[in-house]
Short mmCIF file of C-alpha atoms in Angstrom, two decimals:
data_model
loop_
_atom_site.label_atom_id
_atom_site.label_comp_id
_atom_site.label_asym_id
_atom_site.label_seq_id
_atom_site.Cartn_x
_atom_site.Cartn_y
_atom_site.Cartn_z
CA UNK Q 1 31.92 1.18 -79.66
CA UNK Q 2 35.61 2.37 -78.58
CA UNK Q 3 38.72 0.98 -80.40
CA UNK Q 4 39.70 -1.16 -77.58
CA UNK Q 5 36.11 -2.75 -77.49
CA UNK Q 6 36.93 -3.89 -80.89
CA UNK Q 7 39.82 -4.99 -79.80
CA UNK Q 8 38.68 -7.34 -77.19
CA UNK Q 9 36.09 -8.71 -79.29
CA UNK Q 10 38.48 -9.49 -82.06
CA UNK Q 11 40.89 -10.59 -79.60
CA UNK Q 12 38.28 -13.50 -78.41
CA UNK Q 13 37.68 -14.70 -81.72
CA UNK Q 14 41.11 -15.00 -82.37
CA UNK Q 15 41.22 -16.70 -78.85
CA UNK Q 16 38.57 -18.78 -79.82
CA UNK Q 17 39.78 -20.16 -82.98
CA UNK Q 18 43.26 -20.43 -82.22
CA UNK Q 19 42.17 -22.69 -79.20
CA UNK Q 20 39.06 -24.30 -80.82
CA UNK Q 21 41.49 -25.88 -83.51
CA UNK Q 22 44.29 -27.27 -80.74
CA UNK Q 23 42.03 -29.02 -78.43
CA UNK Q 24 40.44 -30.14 -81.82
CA UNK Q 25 43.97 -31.67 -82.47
CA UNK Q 26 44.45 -33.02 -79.04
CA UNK Q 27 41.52 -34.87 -79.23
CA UNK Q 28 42.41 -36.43 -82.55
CA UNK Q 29 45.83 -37.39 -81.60
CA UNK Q 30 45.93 -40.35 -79.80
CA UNK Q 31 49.98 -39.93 -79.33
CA UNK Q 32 49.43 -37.35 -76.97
CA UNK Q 33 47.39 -39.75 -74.63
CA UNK Q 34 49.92 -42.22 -74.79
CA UNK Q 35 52.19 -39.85 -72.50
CA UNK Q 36 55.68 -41.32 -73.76
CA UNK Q 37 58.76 -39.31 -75.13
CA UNK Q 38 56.98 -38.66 -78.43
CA UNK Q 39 53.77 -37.56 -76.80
CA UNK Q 40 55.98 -34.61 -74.77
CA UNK Q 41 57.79 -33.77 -78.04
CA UNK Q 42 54.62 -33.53 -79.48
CA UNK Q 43 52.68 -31.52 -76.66
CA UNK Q 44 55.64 -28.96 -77.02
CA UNK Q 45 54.93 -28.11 -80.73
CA UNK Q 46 51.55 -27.86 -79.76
CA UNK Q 47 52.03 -25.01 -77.49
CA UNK Q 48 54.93 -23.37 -79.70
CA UNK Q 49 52.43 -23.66 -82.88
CA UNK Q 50 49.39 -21.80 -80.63
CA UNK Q 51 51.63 -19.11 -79.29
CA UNK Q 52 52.69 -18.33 -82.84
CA UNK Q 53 49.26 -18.76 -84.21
CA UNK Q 54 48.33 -16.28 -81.57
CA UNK Q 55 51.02 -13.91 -82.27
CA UNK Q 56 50.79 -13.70 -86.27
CA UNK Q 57 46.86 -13.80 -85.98
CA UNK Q 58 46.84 -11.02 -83.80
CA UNK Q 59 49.27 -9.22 -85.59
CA UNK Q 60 47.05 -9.21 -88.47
CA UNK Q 61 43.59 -8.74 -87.03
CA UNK Q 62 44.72 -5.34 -85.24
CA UNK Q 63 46.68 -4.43 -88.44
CA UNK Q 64 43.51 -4.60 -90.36
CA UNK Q 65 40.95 -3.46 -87.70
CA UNK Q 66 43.15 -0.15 -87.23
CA UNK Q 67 43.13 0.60 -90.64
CA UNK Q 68 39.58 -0.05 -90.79
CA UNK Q 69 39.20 2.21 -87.65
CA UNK Q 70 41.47 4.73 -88.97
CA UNK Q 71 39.43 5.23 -92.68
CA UNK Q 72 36.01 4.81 -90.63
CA UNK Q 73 36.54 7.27 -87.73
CA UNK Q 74 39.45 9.00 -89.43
CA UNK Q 75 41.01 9.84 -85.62
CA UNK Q 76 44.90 9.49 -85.06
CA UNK Q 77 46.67 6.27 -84.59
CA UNK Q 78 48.33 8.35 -81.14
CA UNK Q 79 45.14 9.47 -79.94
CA UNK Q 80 43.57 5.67 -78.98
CA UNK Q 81 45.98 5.06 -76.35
CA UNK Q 82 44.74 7.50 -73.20
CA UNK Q 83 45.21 7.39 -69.51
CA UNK Q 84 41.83 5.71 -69.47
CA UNK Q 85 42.15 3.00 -71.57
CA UNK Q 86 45.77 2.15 -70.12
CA UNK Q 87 43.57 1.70 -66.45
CA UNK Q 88 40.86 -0.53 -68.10
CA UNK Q 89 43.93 -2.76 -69.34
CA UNK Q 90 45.81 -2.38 -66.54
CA UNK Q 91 42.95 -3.70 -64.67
CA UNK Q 92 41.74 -6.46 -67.30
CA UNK Q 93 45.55 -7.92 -66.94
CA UNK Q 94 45.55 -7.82 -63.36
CA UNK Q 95 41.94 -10.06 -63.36
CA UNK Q 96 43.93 -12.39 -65.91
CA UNK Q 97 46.93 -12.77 -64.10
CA UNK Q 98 44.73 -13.86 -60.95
CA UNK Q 99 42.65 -16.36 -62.91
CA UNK Q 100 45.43 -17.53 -64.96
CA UNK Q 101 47.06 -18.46 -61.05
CA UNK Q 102 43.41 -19.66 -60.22
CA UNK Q 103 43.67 -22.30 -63.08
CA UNK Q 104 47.43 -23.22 -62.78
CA UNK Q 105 46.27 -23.86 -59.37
CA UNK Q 106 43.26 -26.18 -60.17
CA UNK Q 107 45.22 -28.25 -62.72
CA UNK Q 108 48.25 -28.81 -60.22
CA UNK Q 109 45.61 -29.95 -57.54
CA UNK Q 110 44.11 -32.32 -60.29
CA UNK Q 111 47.41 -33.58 -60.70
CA UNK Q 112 47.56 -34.84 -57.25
CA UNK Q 113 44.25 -36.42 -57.56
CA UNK Q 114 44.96 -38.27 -61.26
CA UNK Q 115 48.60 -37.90 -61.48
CA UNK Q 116 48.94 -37.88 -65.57
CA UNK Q 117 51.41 -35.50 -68.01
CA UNK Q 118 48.19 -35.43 -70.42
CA UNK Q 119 46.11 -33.96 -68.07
CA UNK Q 120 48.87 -31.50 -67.17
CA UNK Q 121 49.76 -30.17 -70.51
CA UNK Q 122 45.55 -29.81 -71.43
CA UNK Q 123 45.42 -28.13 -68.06
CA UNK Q 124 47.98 -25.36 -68.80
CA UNK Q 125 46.74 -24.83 -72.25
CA UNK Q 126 43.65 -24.48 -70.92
CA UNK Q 127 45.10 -21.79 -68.27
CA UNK Q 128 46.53 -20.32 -71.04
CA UNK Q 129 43.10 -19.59 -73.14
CA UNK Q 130 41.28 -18.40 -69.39
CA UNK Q 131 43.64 -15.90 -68.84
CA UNK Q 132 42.95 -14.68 -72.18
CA UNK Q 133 39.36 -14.73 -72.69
CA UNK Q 134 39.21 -13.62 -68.54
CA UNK Q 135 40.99 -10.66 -70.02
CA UNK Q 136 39.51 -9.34 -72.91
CA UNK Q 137 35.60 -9.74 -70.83
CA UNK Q 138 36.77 -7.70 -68.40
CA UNK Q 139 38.13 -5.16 -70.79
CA UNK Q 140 34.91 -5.22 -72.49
CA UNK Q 141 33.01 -5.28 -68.99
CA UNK Q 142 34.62 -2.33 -68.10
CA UNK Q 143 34.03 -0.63 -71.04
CA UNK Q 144 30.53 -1.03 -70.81
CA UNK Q 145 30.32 -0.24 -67.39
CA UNK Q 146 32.07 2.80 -67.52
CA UNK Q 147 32.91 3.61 -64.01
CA UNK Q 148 36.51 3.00 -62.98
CA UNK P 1 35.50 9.47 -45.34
CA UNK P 2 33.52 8.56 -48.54
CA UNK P 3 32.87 10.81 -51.42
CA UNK P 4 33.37 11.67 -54.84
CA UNK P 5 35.02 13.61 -57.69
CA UNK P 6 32.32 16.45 -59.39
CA UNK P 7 33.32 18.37 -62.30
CA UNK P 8 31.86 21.06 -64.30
CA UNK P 9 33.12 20.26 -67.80
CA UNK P 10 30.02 20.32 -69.49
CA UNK P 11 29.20 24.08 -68.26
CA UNK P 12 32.32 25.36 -69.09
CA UNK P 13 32.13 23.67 -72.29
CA UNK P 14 28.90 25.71 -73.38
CA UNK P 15 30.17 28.59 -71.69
CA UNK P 16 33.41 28.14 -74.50
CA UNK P 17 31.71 28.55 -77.51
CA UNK P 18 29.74 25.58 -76.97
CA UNK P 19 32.93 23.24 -77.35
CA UNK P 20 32.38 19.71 -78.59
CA UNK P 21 33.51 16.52 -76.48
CA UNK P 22 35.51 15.89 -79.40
CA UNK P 23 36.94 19.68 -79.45
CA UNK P 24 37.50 19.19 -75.87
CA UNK P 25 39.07 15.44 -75.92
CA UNK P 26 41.34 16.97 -79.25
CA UNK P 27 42.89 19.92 -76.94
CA UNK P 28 43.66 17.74 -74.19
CA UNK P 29 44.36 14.65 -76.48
CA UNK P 30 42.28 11.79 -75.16
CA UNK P 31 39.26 9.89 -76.61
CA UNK P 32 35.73 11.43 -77.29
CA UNK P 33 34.59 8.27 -74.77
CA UNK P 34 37.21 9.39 -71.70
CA UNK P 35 35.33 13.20 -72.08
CA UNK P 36 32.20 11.20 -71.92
CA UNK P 37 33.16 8.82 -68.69
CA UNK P 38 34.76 12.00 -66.93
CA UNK P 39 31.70 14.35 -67.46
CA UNK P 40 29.56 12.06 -65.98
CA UNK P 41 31.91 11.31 -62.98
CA UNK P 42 32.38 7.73 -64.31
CA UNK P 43 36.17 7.98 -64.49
CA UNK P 44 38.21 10.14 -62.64
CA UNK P 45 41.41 11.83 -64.42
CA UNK P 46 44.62 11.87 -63.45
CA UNK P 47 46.00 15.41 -62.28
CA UNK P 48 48.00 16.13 -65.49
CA UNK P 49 45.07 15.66 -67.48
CA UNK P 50 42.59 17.90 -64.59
CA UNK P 51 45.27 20.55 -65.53
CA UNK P 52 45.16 20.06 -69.22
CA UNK P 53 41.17 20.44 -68.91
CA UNK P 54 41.09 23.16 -66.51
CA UNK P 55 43.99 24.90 -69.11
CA UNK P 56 41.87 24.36 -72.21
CA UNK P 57 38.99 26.54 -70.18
CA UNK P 58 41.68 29.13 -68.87
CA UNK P 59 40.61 28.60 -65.61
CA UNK P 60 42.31 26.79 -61.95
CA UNK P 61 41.88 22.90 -62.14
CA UNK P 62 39.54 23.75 -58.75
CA UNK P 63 36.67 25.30 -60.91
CA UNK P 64 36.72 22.45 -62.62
CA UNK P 65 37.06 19.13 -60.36
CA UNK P 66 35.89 19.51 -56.89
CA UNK P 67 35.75 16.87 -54.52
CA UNK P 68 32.12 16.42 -52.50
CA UNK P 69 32.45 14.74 -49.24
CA UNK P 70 29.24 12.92 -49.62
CA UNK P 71 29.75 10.93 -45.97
CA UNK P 72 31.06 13.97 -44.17
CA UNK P 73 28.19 16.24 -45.17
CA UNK P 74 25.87 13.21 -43.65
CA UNK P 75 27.57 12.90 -40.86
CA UNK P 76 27.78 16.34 -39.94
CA UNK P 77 24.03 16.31 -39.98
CA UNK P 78 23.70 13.82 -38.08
CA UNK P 79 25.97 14.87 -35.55
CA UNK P 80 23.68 18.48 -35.87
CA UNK P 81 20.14 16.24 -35.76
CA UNK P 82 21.71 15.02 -32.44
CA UNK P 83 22.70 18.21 -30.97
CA UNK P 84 19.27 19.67 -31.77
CA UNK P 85 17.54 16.43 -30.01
CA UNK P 86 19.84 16.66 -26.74
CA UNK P 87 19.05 20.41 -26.51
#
């Protein structure tokens, strides 16, 4: 399995934690349902706590799976990073992008229909986790699949 | 037009010595895997890296990547089946 492979699969389980454990807190806080001051306050640590979850988590994952790469396969830190793998990303971003303006879509559109700031702030946070797990399959789709 | 990119990396490779993929993907620093995808015509390389390849073997990037014009060859015969028919 390439390095980037790896990556994408350790990238979804960070993904999937990260996001398991805040709609695990949304739907144990009843303030956020409430939709008052508080409940926007709140909703806006919520994403600032998963973005920084997401950052330092990932930080340390690919710290530890490229030494672990490094000692296993004993190739060059430089030599991961080819033209090829920069077009599977390129390409895995671009599908994320469109899906991530797919879902910002949907949730606006639900808005209309049940006009509620809960329903807005689970909708982005669930755009948020798409885009990302969108992503990293289609890294690891194209990976497997080989032709570009 | 349709067609597609050939190459003939994995002649010239035996022809050098019987160079490795991961000889070949440490000259022209790349991944084993992008050797892999390009000898088997899954990914096609950017023309810097065709002329890193085609350097490597000390020959013109043309030996190495070709391009086959798989539609044009078709319909050229066609075009000759027709002529044939007509005559």
């Amino acid at each position: 399995m390439e390095y980037y492979e790896k990556r994408s699969y350790v990238s979804i389980a960070i993904l999937a934690v990260v996001y398991a454990v805040a709609f695990w807190h949304v739907a144990q806080t009843p303030l956020l349902w409430s939709g008052g001051e508080q409940a926007l306050a709140h909703w806006g640590s919520i994403f600032l706590a998963v973005f920084l979850a997401l950052v330092i988590l990932t930080i340390v994952c690919f710290s530890i799976l490229h030494a672990v790469h490094v000692r296993k396969t004993g190739e060059k830190p430089t030599r991961f990073v080819d033209e090829r793998d920069q077009t599977i990303e390129h390409r895995a971003v671009t599908v994320g992008y469109y899906s991530f303006v797919l879902c910002v879509f949907l949730t606006i559109t639900a808005m209309m229909i049940v006009p509620n700031s809960t329903l807005l702030f689970i909708g982005l946070l669930a755009s948020f986790m798409v885009t990302g797990l969108v992503s990293d399959v289609m890294c690891i789709v194209l990976y497997r699949k080989g032709r570009l | 037009m349709t067609g597609q990119i050939k190459n003939a990396i994995r002649q010239l490779r035996f022809a050098h010595g019987e160079m490795t993929q991961a000889e070949l993907a440490e000259k022209v620093e790349v991944s084993r895997q992008t050797i892999v995808a390009i000898e088997k015509a899954k990914y096609s390389p950017s023309l810097e890296l065709g002329f890193r390849i085609a350097a490597v073997f000390g020959v013109e990037i043309g030996e190495v990547f070709w391009y086959e014009y798989q539609g044009d060859v078709v319909q050229k015969e066609d075009a000759l089946r027709r002529h044939c028919r007509d005559r």
